[in-house]
Short mmCIF file of C-alpha atoms in Angstrom, two decimals:
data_model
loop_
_atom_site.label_atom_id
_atom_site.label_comp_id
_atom_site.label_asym_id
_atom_site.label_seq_id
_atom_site.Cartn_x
_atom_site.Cartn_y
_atom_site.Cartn_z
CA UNK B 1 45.22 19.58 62.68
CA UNK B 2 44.84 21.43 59.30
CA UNK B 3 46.01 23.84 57.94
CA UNK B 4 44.60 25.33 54.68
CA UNK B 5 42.73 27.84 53.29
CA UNK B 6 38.76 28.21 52.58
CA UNK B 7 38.86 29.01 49.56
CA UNK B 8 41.62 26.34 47.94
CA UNK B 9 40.72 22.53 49.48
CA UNK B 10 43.26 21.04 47.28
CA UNK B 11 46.22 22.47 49.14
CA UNK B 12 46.97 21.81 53.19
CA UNK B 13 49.66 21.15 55.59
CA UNK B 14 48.53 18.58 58.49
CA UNK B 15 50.03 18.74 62.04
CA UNK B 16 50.26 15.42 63.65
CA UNK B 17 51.33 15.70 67.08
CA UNK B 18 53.16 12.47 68.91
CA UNK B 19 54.52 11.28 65.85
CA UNK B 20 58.57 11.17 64.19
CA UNK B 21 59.93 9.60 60.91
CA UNK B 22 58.30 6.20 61.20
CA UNK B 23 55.24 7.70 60.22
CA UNK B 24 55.73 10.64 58.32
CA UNK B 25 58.39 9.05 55.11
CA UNK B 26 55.58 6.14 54.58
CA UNK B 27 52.83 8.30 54.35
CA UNK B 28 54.89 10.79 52.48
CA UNK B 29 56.14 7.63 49.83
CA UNK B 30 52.31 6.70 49.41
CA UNK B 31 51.16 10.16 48.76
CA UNK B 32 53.84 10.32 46.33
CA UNK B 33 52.40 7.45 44.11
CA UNK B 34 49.26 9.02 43.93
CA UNK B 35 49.18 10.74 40.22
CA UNK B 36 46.45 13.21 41.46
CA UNK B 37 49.61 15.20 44.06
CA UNK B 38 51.81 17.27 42.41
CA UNK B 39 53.79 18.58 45.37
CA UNK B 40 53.97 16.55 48.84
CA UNK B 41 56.60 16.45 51.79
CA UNK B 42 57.21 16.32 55.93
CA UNK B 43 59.14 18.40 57.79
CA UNK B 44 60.08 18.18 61.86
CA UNK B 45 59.53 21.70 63.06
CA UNK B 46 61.81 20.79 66.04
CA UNK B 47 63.09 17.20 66.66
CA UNK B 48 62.63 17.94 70.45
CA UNK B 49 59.24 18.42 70.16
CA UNK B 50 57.05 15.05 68.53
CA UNK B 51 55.43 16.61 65.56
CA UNK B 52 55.34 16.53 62.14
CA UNK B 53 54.06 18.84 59.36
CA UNK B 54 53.06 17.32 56.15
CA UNK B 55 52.12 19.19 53.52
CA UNK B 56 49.92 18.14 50.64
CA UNK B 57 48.92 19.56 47.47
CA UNK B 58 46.91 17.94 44.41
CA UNK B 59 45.65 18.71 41.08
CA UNK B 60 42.10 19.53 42.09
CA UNK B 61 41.17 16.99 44.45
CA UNK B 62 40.52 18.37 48.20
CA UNK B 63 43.73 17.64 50.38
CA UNK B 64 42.06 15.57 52.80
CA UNK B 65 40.65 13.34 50.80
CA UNK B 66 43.82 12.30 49.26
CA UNK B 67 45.87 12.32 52.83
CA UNK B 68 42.67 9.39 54.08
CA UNK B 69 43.15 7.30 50.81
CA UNK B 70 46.96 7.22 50.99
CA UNK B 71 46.75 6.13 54.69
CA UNK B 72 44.27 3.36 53.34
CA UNK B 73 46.59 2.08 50.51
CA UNK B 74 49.35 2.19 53.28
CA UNK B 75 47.19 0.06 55.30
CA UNK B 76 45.94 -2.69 52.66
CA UNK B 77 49.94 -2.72 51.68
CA UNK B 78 50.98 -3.56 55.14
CA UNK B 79 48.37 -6.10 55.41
CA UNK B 80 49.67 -7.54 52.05
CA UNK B 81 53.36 -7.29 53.82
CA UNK B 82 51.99 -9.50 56.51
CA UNK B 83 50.16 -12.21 55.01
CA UNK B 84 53.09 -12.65 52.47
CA UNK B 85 55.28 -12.97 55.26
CA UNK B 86 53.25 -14.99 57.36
CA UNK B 87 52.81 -17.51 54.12
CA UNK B 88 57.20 -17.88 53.67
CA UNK B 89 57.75 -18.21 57.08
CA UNK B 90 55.47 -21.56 57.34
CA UNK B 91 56.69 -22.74 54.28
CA UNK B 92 60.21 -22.66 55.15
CA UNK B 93 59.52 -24.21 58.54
CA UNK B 94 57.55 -26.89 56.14
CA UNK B 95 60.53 -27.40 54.17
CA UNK B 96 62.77 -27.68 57.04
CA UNK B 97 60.75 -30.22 58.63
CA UNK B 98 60.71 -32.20 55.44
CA UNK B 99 64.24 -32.13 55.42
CA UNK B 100 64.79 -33.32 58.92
CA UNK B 101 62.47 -36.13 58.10
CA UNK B 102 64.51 -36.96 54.76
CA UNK B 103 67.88 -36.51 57.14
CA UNK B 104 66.01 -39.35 59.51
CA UNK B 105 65.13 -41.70 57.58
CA UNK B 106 68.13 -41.60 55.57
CA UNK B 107 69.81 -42.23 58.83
CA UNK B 108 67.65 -45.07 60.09
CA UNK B 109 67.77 -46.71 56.42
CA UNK B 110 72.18 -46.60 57.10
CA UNK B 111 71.41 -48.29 60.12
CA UNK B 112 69.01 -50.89 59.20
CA UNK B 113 71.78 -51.93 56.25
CA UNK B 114 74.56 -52.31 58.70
CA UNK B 115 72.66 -54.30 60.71
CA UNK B 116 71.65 -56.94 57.86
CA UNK B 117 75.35 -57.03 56.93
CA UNK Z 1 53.55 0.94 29.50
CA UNK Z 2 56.44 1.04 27.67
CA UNK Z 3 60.00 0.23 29.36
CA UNK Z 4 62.71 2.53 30.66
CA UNK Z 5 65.33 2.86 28.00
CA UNK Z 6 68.05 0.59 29.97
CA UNK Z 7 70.40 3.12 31.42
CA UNK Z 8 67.36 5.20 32.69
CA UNK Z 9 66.26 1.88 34.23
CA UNK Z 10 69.52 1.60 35.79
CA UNK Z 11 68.87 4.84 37.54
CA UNK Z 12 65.84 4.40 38.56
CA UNK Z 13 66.33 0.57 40.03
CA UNK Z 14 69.85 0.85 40.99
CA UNK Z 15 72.59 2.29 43.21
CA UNK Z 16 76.08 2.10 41.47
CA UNK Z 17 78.36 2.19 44.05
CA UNK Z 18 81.64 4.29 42.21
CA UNK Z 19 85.05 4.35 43.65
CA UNK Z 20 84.42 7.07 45.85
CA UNK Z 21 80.89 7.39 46.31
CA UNK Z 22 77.35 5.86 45.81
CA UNK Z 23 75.34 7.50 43.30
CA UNK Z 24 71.20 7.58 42.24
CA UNK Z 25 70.74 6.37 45.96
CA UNK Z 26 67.36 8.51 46.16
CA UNK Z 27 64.02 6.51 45.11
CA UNK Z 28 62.06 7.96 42.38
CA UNK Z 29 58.96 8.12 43.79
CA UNK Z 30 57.02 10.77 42.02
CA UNK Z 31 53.99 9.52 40.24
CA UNK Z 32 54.86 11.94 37.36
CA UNK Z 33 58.27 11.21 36.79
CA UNK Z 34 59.28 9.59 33.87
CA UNK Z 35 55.87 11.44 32.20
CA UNK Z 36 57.85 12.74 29.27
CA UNK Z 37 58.54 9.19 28.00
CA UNK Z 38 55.11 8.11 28.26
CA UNK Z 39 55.99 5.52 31.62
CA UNK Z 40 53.63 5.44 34.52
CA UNK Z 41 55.60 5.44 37.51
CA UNK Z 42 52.68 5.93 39.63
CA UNK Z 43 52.54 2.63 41.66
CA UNK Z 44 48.99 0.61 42.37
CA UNK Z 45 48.27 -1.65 44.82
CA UNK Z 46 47.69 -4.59 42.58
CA UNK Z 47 50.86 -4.05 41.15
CA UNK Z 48 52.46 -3.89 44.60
CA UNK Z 49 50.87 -7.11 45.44
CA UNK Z 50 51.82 -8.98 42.25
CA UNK Z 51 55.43 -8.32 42.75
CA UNK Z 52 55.92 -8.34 46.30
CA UNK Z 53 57.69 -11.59 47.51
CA UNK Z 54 59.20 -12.55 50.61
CA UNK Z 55 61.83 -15.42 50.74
CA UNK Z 56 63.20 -17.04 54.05
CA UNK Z 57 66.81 -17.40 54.71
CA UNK Z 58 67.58 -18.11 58.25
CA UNK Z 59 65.02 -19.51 60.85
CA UNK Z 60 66.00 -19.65 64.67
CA UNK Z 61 65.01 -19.55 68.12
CA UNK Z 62 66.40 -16.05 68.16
CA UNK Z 63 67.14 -14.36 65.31
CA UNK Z 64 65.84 -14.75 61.38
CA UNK Z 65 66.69 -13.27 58.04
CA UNK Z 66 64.74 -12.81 55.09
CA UNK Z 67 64.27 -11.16 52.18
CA UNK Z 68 61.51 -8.76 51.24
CA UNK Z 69 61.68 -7.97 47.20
CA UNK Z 70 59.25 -5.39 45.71
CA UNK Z 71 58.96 -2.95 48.77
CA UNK Z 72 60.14 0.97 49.00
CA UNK Z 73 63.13 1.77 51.17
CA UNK Z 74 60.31 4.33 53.35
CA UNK Z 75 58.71 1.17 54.34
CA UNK Z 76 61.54 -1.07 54.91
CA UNK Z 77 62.48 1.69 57.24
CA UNK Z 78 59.39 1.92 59.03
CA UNK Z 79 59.64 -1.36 60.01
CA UNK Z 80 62.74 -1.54 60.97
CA UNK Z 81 61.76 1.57 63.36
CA UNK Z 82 59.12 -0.27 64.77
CA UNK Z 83 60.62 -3.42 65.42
CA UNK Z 84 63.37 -1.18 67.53
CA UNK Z 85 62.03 1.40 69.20
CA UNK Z 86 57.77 1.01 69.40
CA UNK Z 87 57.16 -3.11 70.02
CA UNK Z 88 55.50 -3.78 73.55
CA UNK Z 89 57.33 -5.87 75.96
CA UNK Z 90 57.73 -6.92 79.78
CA UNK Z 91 60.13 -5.61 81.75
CA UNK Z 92 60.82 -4.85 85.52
CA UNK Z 93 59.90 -1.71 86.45
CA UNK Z 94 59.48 -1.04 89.77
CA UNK Z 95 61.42 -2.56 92.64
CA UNK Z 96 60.61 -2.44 96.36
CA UNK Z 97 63.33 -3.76 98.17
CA UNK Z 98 62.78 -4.97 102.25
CA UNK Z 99 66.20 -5.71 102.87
CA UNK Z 100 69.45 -5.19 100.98
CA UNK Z 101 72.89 -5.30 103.63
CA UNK Z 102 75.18 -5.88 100.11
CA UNK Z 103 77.57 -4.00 98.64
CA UNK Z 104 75.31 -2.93 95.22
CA UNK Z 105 73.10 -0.11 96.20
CA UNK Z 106 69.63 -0.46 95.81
CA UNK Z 107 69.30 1.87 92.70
CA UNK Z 108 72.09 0.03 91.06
CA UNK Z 109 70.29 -3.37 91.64
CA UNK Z 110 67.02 -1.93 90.50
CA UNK Z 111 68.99 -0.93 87.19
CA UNK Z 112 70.24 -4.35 86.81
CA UNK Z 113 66.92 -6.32 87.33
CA UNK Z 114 65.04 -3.80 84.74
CA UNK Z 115 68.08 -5.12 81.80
CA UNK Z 116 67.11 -8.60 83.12
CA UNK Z 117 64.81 -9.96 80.14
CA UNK Z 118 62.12 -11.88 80.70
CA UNK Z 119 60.54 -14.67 78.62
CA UNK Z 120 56.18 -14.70 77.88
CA UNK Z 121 53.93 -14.30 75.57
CA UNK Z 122 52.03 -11.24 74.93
CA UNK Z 123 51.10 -10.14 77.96
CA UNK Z 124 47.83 -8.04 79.08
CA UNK Z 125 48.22 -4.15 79.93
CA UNK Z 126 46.39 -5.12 83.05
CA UNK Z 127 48.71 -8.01 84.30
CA UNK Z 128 51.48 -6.93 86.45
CA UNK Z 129 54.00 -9.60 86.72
CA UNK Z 130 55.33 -10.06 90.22
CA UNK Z 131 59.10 -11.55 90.93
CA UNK Z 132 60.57 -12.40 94.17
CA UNK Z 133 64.49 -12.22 94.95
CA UNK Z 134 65.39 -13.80 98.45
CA UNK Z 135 68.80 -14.63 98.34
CA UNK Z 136 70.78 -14.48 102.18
CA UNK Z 137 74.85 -15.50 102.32
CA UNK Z 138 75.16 -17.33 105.85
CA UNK Z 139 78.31 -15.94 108.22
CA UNK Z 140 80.92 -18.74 107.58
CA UNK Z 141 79.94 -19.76 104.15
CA UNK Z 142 81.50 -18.42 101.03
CA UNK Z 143 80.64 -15.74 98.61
CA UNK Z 144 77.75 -16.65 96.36
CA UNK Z 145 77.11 -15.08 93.02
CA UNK Z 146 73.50 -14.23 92.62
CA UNK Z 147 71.96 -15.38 88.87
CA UNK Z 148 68.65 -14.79 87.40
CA UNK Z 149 67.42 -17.89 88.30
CA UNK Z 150 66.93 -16.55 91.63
CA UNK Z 151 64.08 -14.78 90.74
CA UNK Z 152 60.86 -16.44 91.46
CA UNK Z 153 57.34 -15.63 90.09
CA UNK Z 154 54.80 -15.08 92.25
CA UNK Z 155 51.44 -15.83 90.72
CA UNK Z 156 49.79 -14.69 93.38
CA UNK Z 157 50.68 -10.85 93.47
CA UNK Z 158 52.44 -9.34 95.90
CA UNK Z 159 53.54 -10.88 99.46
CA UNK Z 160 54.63 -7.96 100.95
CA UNK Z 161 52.09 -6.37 103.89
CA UNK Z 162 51.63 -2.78 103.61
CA UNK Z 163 51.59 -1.24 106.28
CA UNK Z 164 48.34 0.59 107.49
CA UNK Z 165 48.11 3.80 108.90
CA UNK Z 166 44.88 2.75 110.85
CA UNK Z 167 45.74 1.56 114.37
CA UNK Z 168 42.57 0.50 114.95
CA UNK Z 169 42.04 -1.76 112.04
CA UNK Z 170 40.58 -5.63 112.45
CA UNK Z 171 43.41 -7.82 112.93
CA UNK Z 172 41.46 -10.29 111.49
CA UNK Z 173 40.51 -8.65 108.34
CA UNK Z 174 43.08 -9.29 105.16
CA UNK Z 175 46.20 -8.37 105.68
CA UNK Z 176 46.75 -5.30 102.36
CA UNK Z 177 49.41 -6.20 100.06
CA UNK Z 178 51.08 -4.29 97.19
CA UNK Z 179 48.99 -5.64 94.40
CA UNK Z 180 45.44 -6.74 94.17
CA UNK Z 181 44.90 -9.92 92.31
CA UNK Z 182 41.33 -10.83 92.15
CA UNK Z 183 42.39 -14.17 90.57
CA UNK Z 184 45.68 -16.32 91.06
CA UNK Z 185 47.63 -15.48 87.68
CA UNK Z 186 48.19 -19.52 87.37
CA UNK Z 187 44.48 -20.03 86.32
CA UNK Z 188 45.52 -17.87 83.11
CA UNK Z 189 45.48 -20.39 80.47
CA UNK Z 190 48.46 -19.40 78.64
CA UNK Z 191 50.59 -18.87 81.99
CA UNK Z 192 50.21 -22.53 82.62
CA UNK Z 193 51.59 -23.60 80.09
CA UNK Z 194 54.85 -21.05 79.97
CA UNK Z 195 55.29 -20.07 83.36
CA UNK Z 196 57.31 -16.64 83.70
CA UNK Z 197 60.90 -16.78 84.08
CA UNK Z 198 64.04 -14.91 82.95
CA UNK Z 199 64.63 -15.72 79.80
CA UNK Z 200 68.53 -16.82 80.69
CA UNK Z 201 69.07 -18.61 84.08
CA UNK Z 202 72.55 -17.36 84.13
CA UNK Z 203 72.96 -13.50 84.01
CA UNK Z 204 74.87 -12.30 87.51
CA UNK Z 205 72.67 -9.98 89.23
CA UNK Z 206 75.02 -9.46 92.20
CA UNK Z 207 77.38 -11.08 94.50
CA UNK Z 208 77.34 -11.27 97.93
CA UNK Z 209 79.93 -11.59 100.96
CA UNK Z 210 78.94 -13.70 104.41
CA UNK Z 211 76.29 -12.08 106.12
CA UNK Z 212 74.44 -10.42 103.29
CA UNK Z 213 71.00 -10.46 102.34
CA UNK Z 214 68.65 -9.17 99.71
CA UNK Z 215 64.95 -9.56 100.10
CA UNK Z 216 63.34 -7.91 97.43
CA UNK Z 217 60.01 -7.59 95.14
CA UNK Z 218 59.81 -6.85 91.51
CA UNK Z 219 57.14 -5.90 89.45
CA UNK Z 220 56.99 -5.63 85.82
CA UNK Z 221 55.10 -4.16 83.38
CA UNK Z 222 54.46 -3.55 79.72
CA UNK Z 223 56.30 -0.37 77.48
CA UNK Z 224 57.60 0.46 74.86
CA UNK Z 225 62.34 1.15 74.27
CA UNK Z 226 60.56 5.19 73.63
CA UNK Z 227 60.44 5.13 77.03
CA UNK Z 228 63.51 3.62 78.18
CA UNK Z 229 66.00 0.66 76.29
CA UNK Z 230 65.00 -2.12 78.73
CA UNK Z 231 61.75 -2.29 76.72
CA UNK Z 232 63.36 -3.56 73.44
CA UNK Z 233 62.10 -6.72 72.13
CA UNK Z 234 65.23 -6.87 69.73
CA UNK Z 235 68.41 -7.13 70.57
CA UNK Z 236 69.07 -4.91 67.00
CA UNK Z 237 67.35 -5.22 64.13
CA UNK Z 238 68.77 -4.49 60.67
CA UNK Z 239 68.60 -4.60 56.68
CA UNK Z 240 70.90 -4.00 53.60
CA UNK Z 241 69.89 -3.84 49.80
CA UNK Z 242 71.20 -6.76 47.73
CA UNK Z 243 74.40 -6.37 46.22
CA UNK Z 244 74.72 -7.02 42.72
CA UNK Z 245 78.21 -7.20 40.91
CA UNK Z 246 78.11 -7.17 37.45
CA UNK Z 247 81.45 -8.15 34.95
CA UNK Z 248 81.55 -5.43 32.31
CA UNK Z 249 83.87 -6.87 30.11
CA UNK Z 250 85.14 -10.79 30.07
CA UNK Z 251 88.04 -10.86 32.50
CA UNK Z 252 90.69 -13.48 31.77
CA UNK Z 253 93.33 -16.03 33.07
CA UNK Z 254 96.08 -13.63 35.16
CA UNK Z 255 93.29 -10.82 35.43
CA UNK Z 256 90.88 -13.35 36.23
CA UNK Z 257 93.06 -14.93 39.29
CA UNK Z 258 94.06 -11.30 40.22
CA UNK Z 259 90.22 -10.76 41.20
CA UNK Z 260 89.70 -13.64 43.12
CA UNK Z 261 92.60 -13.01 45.05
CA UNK Z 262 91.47 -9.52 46.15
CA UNK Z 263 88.34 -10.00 47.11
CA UNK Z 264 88.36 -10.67 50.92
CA UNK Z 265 84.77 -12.75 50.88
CA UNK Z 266 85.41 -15.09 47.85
CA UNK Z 267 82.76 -13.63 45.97
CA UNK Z 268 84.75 -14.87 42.23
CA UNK Z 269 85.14 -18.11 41.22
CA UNK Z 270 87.32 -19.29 38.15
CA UNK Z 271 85.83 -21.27 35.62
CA UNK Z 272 88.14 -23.17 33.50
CA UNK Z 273 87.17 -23.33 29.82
CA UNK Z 274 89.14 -25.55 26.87
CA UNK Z 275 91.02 -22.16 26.32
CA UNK Z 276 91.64 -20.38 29.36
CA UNK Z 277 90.10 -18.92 32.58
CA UNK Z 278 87.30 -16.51 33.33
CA UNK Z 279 85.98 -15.51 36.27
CA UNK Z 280 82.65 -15.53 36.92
CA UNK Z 281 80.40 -14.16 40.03
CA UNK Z 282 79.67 -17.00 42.41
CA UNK Z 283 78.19 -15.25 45.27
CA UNK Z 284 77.10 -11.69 45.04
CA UNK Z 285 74.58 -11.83 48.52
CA UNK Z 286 77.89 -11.74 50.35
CA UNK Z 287 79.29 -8.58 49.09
CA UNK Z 288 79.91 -6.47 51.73
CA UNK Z 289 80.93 -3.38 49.28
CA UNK Z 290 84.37 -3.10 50.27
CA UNK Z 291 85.58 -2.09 46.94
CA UNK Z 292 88.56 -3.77 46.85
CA UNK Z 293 87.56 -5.15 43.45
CA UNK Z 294 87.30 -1.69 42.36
CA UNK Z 295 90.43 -0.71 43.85
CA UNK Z 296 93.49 0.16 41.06
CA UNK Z 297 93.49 1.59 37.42
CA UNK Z 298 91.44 0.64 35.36
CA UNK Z 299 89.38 -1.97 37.66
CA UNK Z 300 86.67 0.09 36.95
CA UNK Z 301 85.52 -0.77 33.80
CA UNK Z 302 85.70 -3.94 34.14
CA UNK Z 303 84.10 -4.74 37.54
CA UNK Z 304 80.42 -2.86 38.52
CA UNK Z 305 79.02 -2.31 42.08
CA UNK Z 306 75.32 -2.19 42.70
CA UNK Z 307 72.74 -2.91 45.07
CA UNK Z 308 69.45 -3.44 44.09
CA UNK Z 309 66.69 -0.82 45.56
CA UNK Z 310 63.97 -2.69 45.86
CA UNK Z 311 65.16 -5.99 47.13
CA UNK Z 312 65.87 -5.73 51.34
CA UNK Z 313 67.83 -8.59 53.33
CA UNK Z 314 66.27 -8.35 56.73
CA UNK Z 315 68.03 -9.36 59.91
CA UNK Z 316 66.42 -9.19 63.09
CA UNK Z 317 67.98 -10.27 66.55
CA UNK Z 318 65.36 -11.22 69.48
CA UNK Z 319 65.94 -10.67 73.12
CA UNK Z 320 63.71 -14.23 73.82
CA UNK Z 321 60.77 -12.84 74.74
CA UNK Z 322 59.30 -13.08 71.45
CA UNK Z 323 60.87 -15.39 68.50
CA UNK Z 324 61.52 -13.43 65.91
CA UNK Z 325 58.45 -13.81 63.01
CA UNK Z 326 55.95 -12.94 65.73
CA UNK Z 327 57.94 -9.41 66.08
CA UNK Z 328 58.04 -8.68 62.64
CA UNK Z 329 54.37 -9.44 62.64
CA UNK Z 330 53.60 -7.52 65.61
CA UNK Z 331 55.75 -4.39 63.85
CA UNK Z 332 53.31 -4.47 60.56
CA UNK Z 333 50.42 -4.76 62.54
CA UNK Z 334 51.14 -1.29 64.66
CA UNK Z 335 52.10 0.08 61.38
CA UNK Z 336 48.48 -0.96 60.03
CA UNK Z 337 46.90 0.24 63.20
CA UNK Z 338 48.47 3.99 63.37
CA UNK Z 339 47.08 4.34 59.63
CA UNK Z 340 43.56 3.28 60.80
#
């Protein structure tokens, strides 16, 4: 839901209804990078009541626009987020397994020269 | 792009943790910031990507931590939201219970079962999982405790007959039970392979006295802790910035000794030069900001507290249903799909 007026696209406050904090700071931190906003924030009308108001305005550009290609950015970041993450976790389990192998075979090696003594 | 004259960079990158309080603990955020100096603080993605790193620390069965550098606290928040409060998981949800002659009352044992955790993979929306508790104490024979274990999967749905209202029905048409499976849940590839079970054989559900019986059915389903806290996939989940502790001035021999003996998690180590001793920083991830190094006159000039803004140690704590990387996963993927 919108709010804005007909005249002015480049300022608007958005409704979203079902939605708290988790939502609301990111898209507020994204919108924030954007050099074309010069004012943006959220605010929790009621924190009994799951909605947020976040209010936009830019230097020119109409509101919505801006509000879509933040959520995008956020979107391409988190992706980013995930395939970095996915990437460390399998090379530490990598690394661990080549250490359990090293920790083997330095093992059976110990063995193998008692043995011959 | 020019740099941040160093103490503005400090600001701006740092939180100096005084005495008494932290201070510059906001983010500076605004694209148009530092737009007197000629900076851009107006972040891209490609810069985003180029710097964002994530590091492993710890890697178990049930918990991990790592470190995500290059990432606003806003998002590191959001995460650690989602990981808590909006992850999926199994849990028992409706009991119907046929018999129960012990001393817990039924609502109290349904409470208990719905804490129980139970260990799968992702599960469908349309599955319902079905558990069976028969547990009887015979007259004579002592008290028995009963443990998760006891609960048995029924891949078949439901065993219980409903009753039907129709006098007249077929006696030889299928008896109606609670759930309709069209298939046996064992055909489901991935069941086969895990089959459901509590996740730990050994949580007390109840105890019973000679004489006692439960007979009970349990179904679970998929939702979300919103709802209720039986639904969390994580036991807790939680991050700090780095700490970063930073000798202003060389501190020497007594002074140097002095340090390292306050500190309460070794973080100073004495080197020993030809001349004397100074103490150097051996281990800053393990400050836990208590200040004592801080604490006295004069301590601080010598000694500074900060924690880095942009670099997050992440700790998360599974229940079992899930290890750990495929929650954090799961977390950035609902964040992705709520911006869609």
């Amino acid at each position: 839901m919108e709010h804005g007026s007909f005249t002015d696209n480049s300022a608007a406050t958005f409704s979203l209804t079902d939605e708290d904090h988790t939502i609301a700071n990111t898209v507020r931190f994204t919108l924030n990078q954007d050099p074309r906003v010069t004012f943006c924030g959220y605010s929790i009308p009621h924190p009994s009541e799951a909605r947020v108001n976040i209010r936009v305005q830019t230097t020119g550009d109409p509101a919505r626009e801006v509000l879509k290609d933040a959520c995008q950015n956020l979107m391409l970041m988190c992706r980013h987020v995930r395939c970095t993450f996915d990437k460390a976790v399998e090379d530490f389990k990598a690394s661990n397994a080549v250490k359990a192998m090293k920790i083997d075979s330095q093992d059976s090696s110990g063995d193998d020269s008692e043995e011959s003594e | 792009m020019g740099q941040l004259p160093p103490h503005l960079e400090l600001q701006r990158s740092r939180v100096s943790c005084n005495k008494d309080a932290p201070i510059h603990t906001e983010s500076i955020q605004y694209s148009g910031a530092y737009a007197s100096m000629g900076i851009d603080n107006s972040s891209r993605l490609d810069r985003f990507s180029n710097n964002f790193r994530v590091e492993v620390v710890r890697l178990n069965e049930d918990d991990m931590e790592f470190d995500m550098i290059g990432i606003d606290a806003a998002i590191a928040n959001s995460f650690r939201r989602i990981l808590i409060a909006e992850l999926p998981k199994m849990a028992i949800e409706k009991v119907l219970i046929a018999n129960n002659t012990s001393i817990i009352q039924d609502e109290v044992l349904a409470h208990r079962l719905g804490l129980v955790p139970i260990q799968n993979d992702q599960p469908n929306e349309k599955n319902t999982i079905v558990f069976k508790l028969h547990v009887q104490c015979k007259r004579g024979s002592p008290r028995i405790t009963v443990k998760s274990d006891a609960l048995k999967w029924l891949p078949n749905g439901s065993e219980l007959v409903k009753e039907t209202r129709n006098a007249t029905s077929d006696s030889s048409s299928k008896p109606e039970t609670y759930t309709y499976f069209c298939c046996s849940q064992e055909t489901i590839p991935e069941f086969v392979k895990n089959p459901i079970i509590p996740k730990y054989p050994d949580i007390i559900i109840a105890k019973l006295g000679p004489g006692q019986e439960i007979e009970l059915e349990a179904y679970a389903v998929k939702g979300i802790r919103k709802t209720h806290a039986k639904w969390s996939p994580v036991a807790t989940a939680w991050y700090r910035m780095l700490p970063e502790v930073v000798l202003l001035e060389d501190i020497e021999d007594d002074l140097a000794e002095e340090l390292k003996s306050k500190c309460p998690v070794n973080l100073f180590d004495i080197e020993d030069l030809g001349k004397g001793r100074r103490a150097t920083v051996a281990r800053p991830r393990a400050c836990t900001l208590c200040r004592e190094c801080i604490r006295g006159d004069d301590w601080e000039k010598r000694v500074a507290l900060h924690r880095v803004k942009d670099h997050f140690i992440f700790t998360i704590e599974s229940t079992g249903a899930l290890p750990p990387e495929v929650l954090f996963t799961e977390a950035v993927k609902i964040l992705e799909d709520t911006n869609a």
